[in-house]
Amino acid sequence: MDGTVLVADDDRTIRTVLTQALTRAGCKVHATSSLVTLMRWVEEGKGDLVISDVIMPDGNGLEALPKISQMRPGLPVIVISAQNTIMTAIQAAEAEAFDYLPKPFDLPDLMKRSARALDMKRRAPKAVATPREAGDDLPLVGRTPAMQALYRLVARVMNTDLAVLITGESGTGKSLIARAIHDFSDRRTMPFIVAQAADLQGMDGPSALLAKARGGSLVFDEVADLDDEAQARIVRMLDMLGDNAPRIMATSQSDLAARMEGGAFRQDLFYRLGGVTLHVPSLRERVDDIPLLAEHFLAKGERDFGTVRRLSPDARELVRAYSWPGNVRQLENTLKRLMVTSSEPEISRTEVEAALGSQPLPEPMKGVGESDKLSASVARHLKRYFDLHGGQLPPAGVYNRILREVEAPLIEIALDATGGNQAKCADLLGINRNTLRKKITELDIRVTRRRKLM
């Protein structure tokens, strides 16, 4: 890398580590804990790249982005933040940050993004919307790759007119995603209407619904539950869209592509609704977010009930290990109940077990003998990947691309499980150690994954 990087973070450790890493990579670095100092450097013309935290002692890094863009059009800014919510990702996208990473971040990943930022010329900046305050009661919190990818996609499609299909299990937060897309888009001052089957009945039902949602957002909740007549009415209604039409969104627990193939869902409606498909992962798919969500709900409970509660280490372990079949909704309701019923500041494991009551026990890890379930899960993901291309074939090279997508996380998880010991990892995977090393290099796997910066 070649260039001058301006680093702004109030954490001395982060400033030191980034300064050392960027200097070793060939960059000049100016580091500060002050947003005022950073802005002075930018105004003086210093720096080819900015890496900035959000919450600084003397200001907000996101709120400074429009001024940076005005003073130095084309200067890339990478935002790093411990506020791992969808709102931070949306605000970073609105302010046209070059990139956004949640804390804790992987240092090699940040270095690669920094190299890209220094090598690429940014396009001319557009008008920037003023970042808005995030709602404290919106549990769209997560630092796992699956959630961060979802947040980035939401930020990209938020102000388009494409129809959005939001899929995921019950309780994952599909309705919250739809609401966030509306509330943080250019349509936020217009109506947000959730359509019911009854709204589609009668001669004037569809037209009245369109008039009610005019210019705003119209959401069909659990669209797979609608009968064929209601689906036909929606198709005709969508064909009536004219000027000032609402943004169309739909949510579904079901695999609409599979239902369509089975004749249970109209093909013409499927393609009208699936302009962009957003999949909200279950808690089982983002286990590392469970403690973060638990802290979020306990903090919210403190504001709502005026009661301070925390989970004991054993209770936290159980909460993280539990399968949560009801996903985020079940987790929130359970912790809300514990806030009320617990008599001590620290919630014990016994109290968590009692609150879970007759719910299923935590699901054990699946063994090799359960490969039929694994293959079914992989098949669903592959089918979704093909469906995302709207009837067109994906780009050539699917075989190697899919193998790489599976192989890289498998090796990363195995390395993590063996504490980074490559000999043990190779033995666990059943491959030669030299082969493992070759794979780590080829797949650009971060063997320093455990070196997290808080």
GROMACS .gro file of C-alpha atoms in nm:
model
  454
    1MET     CA    1   0.000   0.000   0.000
    2ASP     CA    2   0.106   0.356  -0.064
    3GLY     CA    3  -0.050   0.671   0.077
    4THR     CA    4  -0.124   0.866   0.392
    5VAL     CA    5  -0.394   0.736   0.626
    6LEU     CA    6  -0.571   0.949   0.888
    7VAL     CA    7  -0.684   0.738   1.185
    8ALA     CA    8  -0.935   0.877   1.436
    9ASP     CA    9  -1.035   0.665   1.736
   10ASP     CA   10  -1.055   0.738   2.107
   11ASP     CA   11  -0.914   0.394   2.189
   12ARG     CA   12  -0.535   0.419   2.218
   13THR     CA   13  -0.490   0.045   2.154
   14ILE     CA   14  -0.672   0.066   1.824
   15ARG     CA   15  -0.473   0.372   1.718
   16THR     CA   16  -0.146   0.197   1.804
   17VAL     CA   17  -0.230  -0.129   1.627
   18LEU     CA   18  -0.359   0.044   1.314
   19THR     CA   19  -0.059   0.276   1.303
   20GLN     CA   20   0.183  -0.018   1.327
   21ALA     CA   21  -0.001  -0.231   1.071
   22LEU     CA   22  -0.045   0.049   0.818
   23THR     CA   23   0.315   0.165   0.860
   24ARG     CA   24   0.444  -0.189   0.802
   25ALA     CA   25   0.229  -0.198   0.488
   26GLY     CA   26   0.408   0.110   0.355
   27CYS     CA   27   0.169   0.390   0.452
   28LYS     CA   28   0.225   0.711   0.639
   29VAL     CA   29  -0.012   0.745   0.934
   30HIS     CA   30  -0.149   1.037   1.135
   31ALA     CA   31  -0.352   0.918   1.435
   32THR     CA   32  -0.568   1.119   1.673
   33SER     CA   33  -0.836   1.078   1.939
   34SER     CA   34  -1.001   1.406   1.838
   35LEU     CA   35  -1.256   1.456   1.563
   36VAL     CA   36  -1.167   1.827   1.554
   37THR     CA   37  -0.806   1.739   1.479
   38LEU     CA   38  -0.913   1.495   1.209
   39MET     CA   39  -1.127   1.761   1.041
   40ARG     CA   40  -0.838   2.009   1.051
   41TRP     CA   41  -0.610   1.756   0.880
   42VAL     CA   42  -0.873   1.692   0.613
   43GLU     CA   43  -0.920   2.066   0.555
   44GLU     CA   44  -0.543   2.109   0.523
   45GLY     CA   45  -0.542   1.851   0.244
   46LYS     CA   46  -0.368   1.576   0.439
   47GLY     CA   47  -0.448   1.211   0.390
   48ASP     CA   48  -0.549   0.976   0.109
   49LEU     CA   49  -0.777   0.768   0.333
   50VAL     CA   50  -0.965   0.824   0.659
   51ILE     CA   51  -1.037   0.548   0.912
   52SER     CA   52  -1.272   0.687   1.176
   53ASP     CA   53  -1.468   0.565   1.474
   54VAL     CA   54  -1.827   0.689   1.514
   55ILE     CA   55  -1.851   0.792   1.879
   56MET     CA   56  -1.567   1.031   1.958
   57PRO     CA   57  -1.517   1.249   2.269
   58ASP     CA   58  -1.579   1.566   2.070
   59GLY     CA   59  -1.825   1.458   1.804
   60ASN     CA   60  -1.980   1.190   1.584
   61GLY     CA   61  -1.777   1.045   1.298
   62LEU     CA   62  -2.084   0.973   1.084
   63GLU     CA   63  -2.212   1.327   1.118
   64ALA     CA   64  -1.873   1.455   1.000
   65LEU     CA   65  -1.884   1.260   0.673
   66PRO     CA   66  -2.090   1.514   0.474
   67LYS     CA   67  -1.844   1.789   0.568
   68ILE     CA   68  -1.547   1.568   0.472
   69SER     CA   69  -1.716   1.496   0.138
   70GLN     CA   70  -1.773   1.868   0.084
   71MET     CA   71  -1.417   1.966   0.173
   72ARG     CA   72  -1.245   1.677  -0.005
   73PRO     CA   73  -1.467   1.514  -0.271
   74GLY     CA   74  -1.340   1.164  -0.344
   75LEU     CA   75  -1.156   1.117  -0.014
   76PRO     CA   76  -1.251   0.763   0.097
   77VAL     CA   77  -1.365   0.712   0.456
   78ILE     CA   78  -1.384   0.374   0.629
   79VAL     CA   79  -1.615   0.383   0.931
   80ILE     CA   80  -1.551   0.149   1.224
   81SER     CA   81  -1.805   0.129   1.504
   82ALA     CA   82  -1.897  -0.069   1.813
   83GLN     CA   83  -2.262   0.020   1.745
   84ASN     CA   84  -2.338  -0.300   1.555
   85THR     CA   85  -2.689  -0.212   1.440
   86ILE     CA   86  -2.862  -0.184   1.107
   87MET     CA   87  -2.892   0.189   1.166
   88THR     CA   88  -2.514   0.238   1.171
   89ALA     CA   89  -2.479   0.053   0.841
   90ILE     CA   90  -2.763   0.257   0.687
   91GLN     CA   91  -2.622   0.586   0.811
   92ALA     CA   92  -2.276   0.497   0.681
   93ALA     CA   93  -2.426   0.416   0.341
   94GLU     CA   94  -2.631   0.735   0.338
   95ALA     CA   95  -2.323   0.940   0.413
   96GLU     CA   96  -2.141   0.754   0.133
   97ALA     CA   97  -1.868   0.604   0.346
   98PHE     CA   98  -1.630   0.397   0.133
   99ASP     CA   99  -1.683   0.105   0.371
  100TYR     CA  100  -1.818   0.017   0.713
  101LEU     CA  101  -1.686  -0.241   0.961
  102PRO     CA  102  -1.834  -0.330   1.299
  103LYS     CA  103  -1.612  -0.368   1.605
  104PRO     CA  104  -1.451  -0.599   1.690
  105PHE     CA  105  -1.299  -0.617   1.342
  106ASP     CA  106  -1.045  -0.849   1.181
  107LEU     CA  107  -0.724  -0.656   1.123
  108PRO     CA  108  -0.632  -0.836   0.796
  109ASP     CA  109  -0.981  -0.763   0.664
  110LEU     CA  110  -0.949  -0.393   0.746
  111MET     CA  111  -0.606  -0.385   0.580
  112LYS     CA  112  -0.747  -0.534   0.258
  113ARG     CA  113  -1.031  -0.281   0.254
  114SER     CA  114  -0.783   0.000   0.318
  115ALA     CA  115  -0.571  -0.116   0.023
  116ARG     CA  116  -0.881  -0.116  -0.198
  117ALA     CA  117  -0.976   0.233  -0.081
  118LEU     CA  118  -0.630   0.367  -0.159
  119ASP     CA  119  -0.621   0.201  -0.501
  120MET     CA  120  -0.969   0.295  -0.620
  121LYS     CA  121  -1.087   0.638  -0.720
  122ARG     CA  122  -1.422   0.717  -0.569
  123ARG     CA  123  -1.694   0.847  -0.795
  124ALA     CA  124  -1.809   1.205  -0.748
  125PRO     CA  125  -2.016   1.231  -0.426
  126LYS     CA  126  -2.388   1.283  -0.440
  127ALA     CA  127  -2.604   1.481  -0.203
  128VAL     CA  128  -2.585   1.325   0.140
  129ALA     CA  129  -2.885   1.269   0.362
  130THR     CA  130  -2.846   1.379   0.720
  131PRO     CA  131  -2.794   1.073   0.940
  132ARG     CA  132  -3.093   1.000   1.161
  133GLU     CA  133  -3.103   0.876   1.516
  134ALA     CA  134  -3.148   0.504   1.560
  135GLY     CA  135  -3.451   0.381   1.751
  136ASP     CA  136  -3.342   0.226   2.080
  137ASP     CA  137  -3.630  -0.022   2.069
  138LEU     CA  138  -3.536  -0.173   1.732
  139PRO     CA  139  -3.361  -0.508   1.798
  140LEU     CA  140  -3.179  -0.519   1.464
  141VAL     CA  141  -2.848  -0.578   1.634
  142GLY     CA  142  -2.570  -0.806   1.515
  143ARG     CA  143  -2.201  -0.820   1.437
  144THR     CA  144  -2.198  -1.160   1.266
  145PRO     CA  145  -2.112  -1.167   0.894
  146ALA     CA  146  -2.467  -1.279   0.805
  147MET     CA  147  -2.628  -0.978   0.975
  148GLN     CA  148  -2.368  -0.729   0.853
  149ALA     CA  149  -2.424  -0.852   0.495
  150LEU     CA  150  -2.799  -0.806   0.545
  151TYR     CA  151  -2.750  -0.454   0.682
  152ARG     CA  152  -2.535  -0.355   0.384
  153LEU     CA  153  -2.790  -0.492   0.137
  154VAL     CA  154  -3.074  -0.306   0.314
  155ALA     CA  155  -2.872   0.015   0.290
  156ARG     CA  156  -2.814  -0.039  -0.084
  157VAL     CA  157  -3.177  -0.113  -0.180
  158MET     CA  158  -3.342   0.127   0.066
  159ASN     CA  159  -3.403   0.412  -0.178
  160THR     CA  160  -3.466   0.207  -0.492
  161ASP     CA  161  -3.812   0.131  -0.628
  162LEU     CA  162  -3.749  -0.244  -0.652
  163ALA     CA  163  -4.000  -0.473  -0.484
  164VAL     CA  164  -3.851  -0.642  -0.178
  165LEU     CA  165  -3.922  -0.996  -0.057
  166ILE     CA  166  -3.811  -1.056   0.302
  167THR     CA  167  -3.777  -1.421   0.403
  168GLY     CA  168  -3.692  -1.594   0.727
  169GLU     CA  169  -3.832  -1.801   1.012
  170SER     CA  170  -4.099  -1.672   1.247
  171GLY     CA  171  -3.962  -1.426   1.501
  172THR     CA  172  -3.644  -1.335   1.311
  173GLY     CA  173  -3.748  -0.974   1.254
  174LYS     CA  174  -3.881  -0.968   0.897
  175SER     CA  175  -4.139  -0.699   0.981
  176LEU     CA  176  -3.868  -0.493   1.151
  177ILE     CA  177  -3.658  -0.504   0.834
  178ALA     CA  178  -3.957  -0.384   0.628
  179ARG     CA  179  -4.020  -0.105   0.876
  180ALA     CA  180  -3.653  -0.003   0.878
  181ILE     CA  181  -3.643   0.010   0.497
  182HIS     CA  182  -3.939   0.249   0.506
  183ASP     CA  183  -3.837   0.461   0.807
  184PHE     CA  184  -3.485   0.523   0.676
  185SER     CA  185  -3.576   0.577   0.312
  186ASP     CA  186  -3.685   0.882   0.118
  187ARG     CA  187  -4.045   0.763   0.171
  188ARG     CA  188  -4.030   0.787   0.550
  189THR     CA  189  -4.279   1.077   0.570
  190MET     CA  190  -4.536   0.884   0.363
  191PRO     CA  191  -4.776   0.607   0.478
  192PHE     CA  192  -4.653   0.264   0.588
  193ILE     CA  193  -4.935   0.018   0.527
  194VAL     CA  194  -4.941  -0.353   0.616
  195ALA     CA  195  -5.205  -0.517   0.396
  196GLN     CA  196  -5.440  -0.787   0.525
  197ALA     CA  197  -5.635  -1.037   0.316
  198ALA     CA  198  -5.956  -0.846   0.396
  199ASP     CA  199  -5.808  -0.532   0.238
  200LEU     CA  200  -5.806  -0.706  -0.100
  201GLN     CA  201  -6.174  -0.803  -0.100
  202GLY     CA  202  -6.445  -0.624  -0.292
  203MET     CA  203  -6.440  -0.438  -0.621
  204ASP     CA  204  -6.269  -0.134  -0.474
  205GLY     CA  205  -6.042  -0.314  -0.225
  206PRO     CA  206  -5.713  -0.310  -0.423
  207SER     CA  207  -5.756   0.045  -0.555
  208ALA     CA  208  -5.846   0.171  -0.205
  209LEU     CA  209  -5.536   0.000  -0.068
  210LEU     CA  210  -5.315   0.167  -0.329
  211ALA     CA  211  -5.468   0.504  -0.252
  212LYS     CA  212  -5.412   0.452   0.121
  213ALA     CA  213  -5.043   0.367   0.069
  214ARG     CA  214  -4.989   0.630  -0.201
  215GLY     CA  215  -4.623   0.731  -0.222
  216GLY     CA  216  -4.528   0.528   0.085
  217SER     CA  217  -4.470   0.158   0.144
  218LEU     CA  218  -4.718  -0.129   0.108
  219VAL     CA  219  -4.627  -0.456   0.283
  220PHE     CA  220  -4.794  -0.793   0.230
  221ASP     CA  221  -4.722  -0.980   0.553
  222GLU     CA  222  -4.676  -1.359   0.520
  223VAL     CA  223  -4.782  -1.346   0.158
  224ALA     CA  224  -4.759  -1.726   0.127
  225ASP     CA  225  -5.067  -1.757   0.352
  226LEU     CA  226  -5.290  -1.577   0.101
  227ASP     CA  227  -5.522  -1.794  -0.107
  228ASP     CA  228  -5.512  -1.803  -0.486
  229GLU     CA  229  -5.788  -1.544  -0.525
  230ALA     CA  230  -5.605  -1.295  -0.301
  231GLN     CA  231  -5.281  -1.360  -0.491
  232ALA     CA  232  -5.458  -1.293  -0.821
  233ARG     CA  233  -5.596  -0.966  -0.683
  234ILE     CA  234  -5.242  -0.858  -0.585
  235VAL     CA  235  -5.115  -0.935  -0.937
  236ARG     CA  236  -5.390  -0.723  -1.090
  237MET     CA  237  -5.327  -0.449  -0.835
  238LEU     CA  238  -4.953  -0.441  -0.910
  239ASP     CA  239  -5.036  -0.409  -1.279
  240MET     CA  240  -5.240  -0.097  -1.191
  241LEU     CA  241  -4.944   0.087  -1.036
  242GLY     CA  242  -4.907   0.434  -1.177
  243ASP     CA  243  -4.759   0.764  -1.069
  244ASN     CA  244  -4.670   0.804  -0.702
  245ALA     CA  245  -4.705   0.428  -0.648
  246PRO     CA  246  -4.605   0.282  -0.311
  247ARG     CA  247  -4.291   0.075  -0.256
  248ILE     CA  248  -4.401  -0.291  -0.256
  249MET     CA  249  -4.265  -0.531   0.007
  250ALA     CA  250  -4.366  -0.877   0.122
  251THR     CA  251  -4.261  -1.112   0.401
  252SER     CA  252  -4.271  -1.491   0.408
  253GLN     CA  253  -4.167  -1.776   0.636
  254SER     CA  254  -4.215  -2.021   0.352
  255ASP     CA  255  -3.986  -2.096   0.061
  256LEU     CA  256  -4.191  -1.922  -0.207
  257ALA     CA  257  -3.987  -2.073  -0.490
  258ALA     CA  258  -4.065  -2.424  -0.363
  259ARG     CA  259  -4.433  -2.336  -0.317
  260MET     CA  260  -4.442  -2.193  -0.668
  261GLU     CA  261  -4.294  -2.513  -0.810
  262GLY     CA  262  -4.554  -2.711  -0.616
  263GLY     CA  263  -4.837  -2.500  -0.755
  264ALA     CA  264  -4.921  -2.338  -0.419
  265PHE     CA  265  -4.803  -1.990  -0.516
  266ARG     CA  266  -4.857  -1.797  -0.836
  267GLN     CA  267  -4.553  -1.768  -1.060
  268ASP     CA  268  -4.651  -1.424  -1.188
  269LEU     CA  269  -4.680  -1.291  -0.832
  270PHE     CA  270  -4.350  -1.451  -0.727
  271TYR     CA  271  -4.156  -1.264  -0.994
  272ARG     CA  272  -4.341  -0.938  -0.928
  273LEU     CA  273  -4.251  -0.950  -0.556
  274GLY     CA  274  -3.895  -1.077  -0.585
  275GLY     CA  275  -3.713  -0.773  -0.722
  276VAL     CA  276  -3.471  -0.812  -0.430
  277THR     CA  277  -3.479  -1.096  -0.178
  278LEU     CA  278  -3.352  -1.032   0.175
  279HIS     CA  279  -3.307  -1.337   0.397
  280VAL     CA  280  -3.314  -1.273   0.771
  281PRO     CA  281  -3.108  -1.546   0.943
  282SER     CA  282  -3.237  -1.740   1.242
  283LEU     CA  283  -3.060  -1.717   1.578
  284ARG     CA  284  -2.917  -2.064   1.511
  285GLU     CA  285  -2.740  -1.913   1.210
  286ARG     CA  286  -2.591  -1.625   1.414
  287VAL     CA  287  -2.520  -1.768   1.757
  288ASP     CA  288  -2.252  -1.508   1.831
  289ASP     CA  289  -2.518  -1.235   1.819
  290ILE     CA  290  -2.724  -1.388   2.101
  291PRO     CA  291  -2.521  -1.233   2.390
  292LEU     CA  292  -2.530  -0.896   2.210
  293LEU     CA  293  -2.907  -0.917   2.169
  294ALA     CA  294  -2.947  -1.025   2.532
  295GLU     CA  295  -2.756  -0.717   2.648
  296HIS     CA  296  -2.972  -0.502   2.421
  297PHE     CA  297  -3.296  -0.637   2.567
  298LEU     CA  298  -3.174  -0.611   2.926
  299ALA     CA  299  -3.077  -0.248   2.864
  300LYS     CA  300  -3.418  -0.183   2.709
  301GLY     CA  301  -3.583  -0.350   3.010
  302GLU     CA  302  -3.387  -0.122   3.241
  303ARG     CA  303  -3.533   0.179   3.059
  304ASP     CA  304  -3.885   0.036   3.053
  305PHE     CA  305  -3.905  -0.106   3.406
  306GLY     CA  306  -3.638   0.093   3.589
  307THR     CA  307  -3.481  -0.235   3.700
  308VAL     CA  308  -3.116  -0.326   3.649
  309ARG     CA  309  -3.062  -0.692   3.563
  310ARG     CA  310  -2.770  -0.889   3.423
  311LEU     CA  311  -2.715  -1.254   3.336
  312SER     CA  312  -2.481  -1.464   3.548
  313PRO     CA  313  -2.200  -1.636   3.354
  314ASP     CA  314  -2.385  -1.971   3.371
  315ALA     CA  315  -2.711  -1.808   3.262
  316ARG     CA  316  -2.535  -1.634   2.973
  317GLU     CA  317  -2.387  -1.967   2.864
  318LEU     CA  318  -2.733  -2.129   2.863
  319VAL     CA  319  -2.888  -1.839   2.675
  320ARG     CA  320  -2.618  -1.867   2.409
  321ALA     CA  321  -2.649  -2.247   2.384
  322TYR     CA  322  -3.029  -2.261   2.366
  323SER     CA  323  -3.184  -2.330   2.025
  324TRP     CA  324  -3.440  -2.043   2.041
  325PRO     CA  325  -3.698  -2.192   1.802
  326GLY     CA  326  -3.896  -1.867   1.832
  327ASN     CA  327  -3.584  -1.667   1.740
  328VAL     CA  328  -3.543  -1.301   1.842
  329ARG     CA  329  -3.907  -1.264   1.948
  330GLN     CA  330  -3.876  -1.557   2.193
  331LEU     CA  331  -3.543  -1.427   2.328
  332GLU     CA  332  -3.690  -1.080   2.388
  333ASN     CA  333  -4.003  -1.213   2.560
  334THR     CA  334  -3.800  -1.449   2.779
  335LEU     CA  335  -3.564  -1.176   2.898
  336LYS     CA  336  -3.853  -0.935   2.953
  337ARG     CA  337  -4.018  -1.196   3.177
  338LEU     CA  338  -3.693  -1.252   3.366
  339MET     CA  339  -3.657  -0.877   3.422
  340VAL     CA  340  -3.990  -0.886   3.607
  341THR     CA  341  -3.968  -1.220   3.789
  342SER     CA  342  -3.604  -1.218   3.902
  343SER     CA  343  -3.561  -1.088   4.258
  344GLU     CA  344  -3.183  -1.038   4.237
  345PRO     CA  345  -2.976  -0.809   4.014
  346GLU     CA  346  -2.805  -1.116   3.866
  347ILE     CA  347  -3.031  -1.358   3.679
  348SER     CA  348  -2.926  -1.716   3.754
  349ARG     CA  349  -2.914  -2.017   3.523
  350THR     CA  350  -3.190  -2.179   3.729
  351GLU     CA  351  -3.417  -1.882   3.662
  352VAL     CA  352  -3.346  -1.900   3.289
  353GLU     CA  353  -3.427  -2.273   3.288
  354ALA     CA  354  -3.753  -2.204   3.472
  355ALA     CA  355  -3.845  -1.927   3.227
  356LEU     CA  356  -3.785  -2.156   2.932
  357GLY     CA  357  -4.018  -2.406   3.098
  358SER     CA  358  -4.142  -2.673   2.862
  359GLN     CA  359  -3.957  -2.533   2.561
  360PRO     CA  360  -3.731  -2.778   2.373
  361LEU     CA  361  -3.385  -2.836   2.516
  362PRO     CA  362  -3.087  -2.680   2.337
  363GLU     CA  363  -3.027  -2.860   2.011
  364PRO     CA  364  -2.703  -3.062   2.007
  365MET     CA  365  -2.451  -3.018   1.732
  366LYS     CA  366  -2.531  -3.245   1.439
  367GLY     CA  367  -2.291  -3.529   1.374
  368VAL     CA  368  -2.160  -3.666   1.047
  369GLY     CA  369  -2.450  -3.907   1.039
  370GLU     CA  370  -2.688  -3.613   1.001
  371SER     CA  371  -2.556  -3.526   0.656
  372ASP     CA  372  -2.904  -3.560   0.508
  373LYS     CA  373  -3.013  -3.250   0.700
  374LEU     CA  374  -2.695  -3.066   0.606
  375SER     CA  375  -2.747  -3.145   0.238
  376ALA     CA  376  -3.107  -3.023   0.257
  377SER     CA  377  -2.990  -2.696   0.411
  378VAL     CA  378  -2.720  -2.655   0.145
  379ALA     CA  379  -2.977  -2.730  -0.126
  380ARG     CA  380  -3.205  -2.455   0.005
  381HIS     CA  381  -2.921  -2.201  -0.001
  382LEU     CA  382  -2.817  -2.304  -0.352
  383LYS     CA  383  -3.176  -2.282  -0.474
  384ARG     CA  384  -3.205  -1.933  -0.323
  385TYR     CA  385  -2.879  -1.832  -0.495
  386PHE     CA  386  -3.016  -1.935  -0.835
  387ASP     CA  387  -3.354  -1.772  -0.765
  388LEU     CA  388  -3.186  -1.439  -0.686
  389HIS     CA  389  -3.092  -1.409  -1.054
  390GLY     CA  390  -3.457  -1.369  -1.154
  391GLY     CA  391  -3.481  -1.649  -1.409
  392GLN     CA  392  -3.137  -1.576  -1.557
  393LEU     CA  393  -2.839  -1.806  -1.516
  394PRO     CA  394  -2.575  -1.704  -1.257
  395PRO     CA  395  -2.231  -1.597  -1.388
  396ALA     CA  396  -2.012  -1.880  -1.515
  397GLY     CA  397  -1.790  -2.060  -1.264
  398VAL     CA  398  -2.061  -2.158  -1.014
  399TYR     CA  399  -1.895  -2.489  -0.923
  400ASN     CA  400  -1.564  -2.345  -0.803
  401ARG     CA  401  -1.735  -2.042  -0.648
  402ILE     CA  402  -1.969  -2.257  -0.437
  403LEU     CA  403  -1.688  -2.491  -0.332
  404ARG     CA  404  -1.485  -2.192  -0.216
  405GLU     CA  405  -1.783  -2.054  -0.023
  406VAL     CA  406  -1.818  -2.384   0.164
  407GLU     CA  407  -1.449  -2.468   0.201
  408ALA     CA  408  -1.337  -2.135   0.350
  409PRO     CA  409  -1.582  -2.124   0.646
  410LEU     CA  410  -1.525  -2.495   0.714
  411ILE     CA  411  -1.151  -2.440   0.754
  412GLU     CA  412  -1.201  -2.118   0.953
  413ILE     CA  413  -1.440  -2.288   1.197
  414ALA     CA  414  -1.210  -2.588   1.231
  415LEU     CA  415  -0.914  -2.359   1.302
  416ASP     CA  416  -1.118  -2.174   1.561
  417ALA     CA  417  -1.231  -2.501   1.723
  418THR     CA  418  -0.869  -2.622   1.752
  419GLY     CA  419  -0.744  -2.291   1.890
  420GLY     CA  420  -0.551  -2.212   1.572
  421ASN     CA  421  -0.338  -2.527   1.598
  422GLN     CA  422  -0.285  -2.620   1.234
  423ALA     CA  423  -0.168  -2.974   1.309
  424LYS     CA  424  -0.484  -3.047   1.509
  425CYS     CA  425  -0.696  -2.873   1.249
  426ALA     CA  426  -0.550  -3.082   0.966
  427ASP     CA  427  -0.612  -3.399   1.168
  428LEU     CA  428  -0.970  -3.290   1.240
  429LEU     CA  429  -1.037  -3.224   0.872
  430GLY     CA  430  -0.860  -3.540   0.763
  431ILE     CA  431  -0.618  -3.365   0.531
  432ASN     CA  432  -0.241  -3.327   0.510
  433ARG     CA  433  -0.093  -3.032   0.706
  434ASN     CA  434   0.078  -2.900   0.395
  435THR     CA  435  -0.256  -2.916   0.214
  436LEU     CA  436  -0.414  -2.716   0.495
  437ARG     CA  437  -0.143  -2.451   0.472
  438LYS     CA  438  -0.193  -2.431   0.096
  439LYS     CA  439  -0.569  -2.391   0.142
  440ILE     CA  440  -0.519  -2.117   0.402
  441THR     CA  441  -0.306  -1.924   0.152
  442GLU     CA  442  -0.528  -1.988  -0.151
  443LEU     CA  443  -0.851  -1.899   0.030
  444ASP     CA  444  -0.696  -1.602   0.209
  445ILE     CA  445  -0.813  -1.739   0.544
  446ARG     CA  446  -0.739  -1.518   0.841
  447VAL     CA  447  -0.539  -1.734   1.079
  448THR     CA  448  -0.532  -1.439   1.322
  449ARG     CA  449  -0.909  -1.445   1.368
  450ARG     CA  450  -0.875  -1.449   1.747
  451ARG     CA  451  -0.687  -1.119   1.744
  452LYS     CA  452  -0.996  -0.903   1.786
  453LEU     CA  453  -0.989  -0.533   1.861
  454MET     CA  454  -1.256  -0.409   2.097
   0.00000   0.00000   0.00000
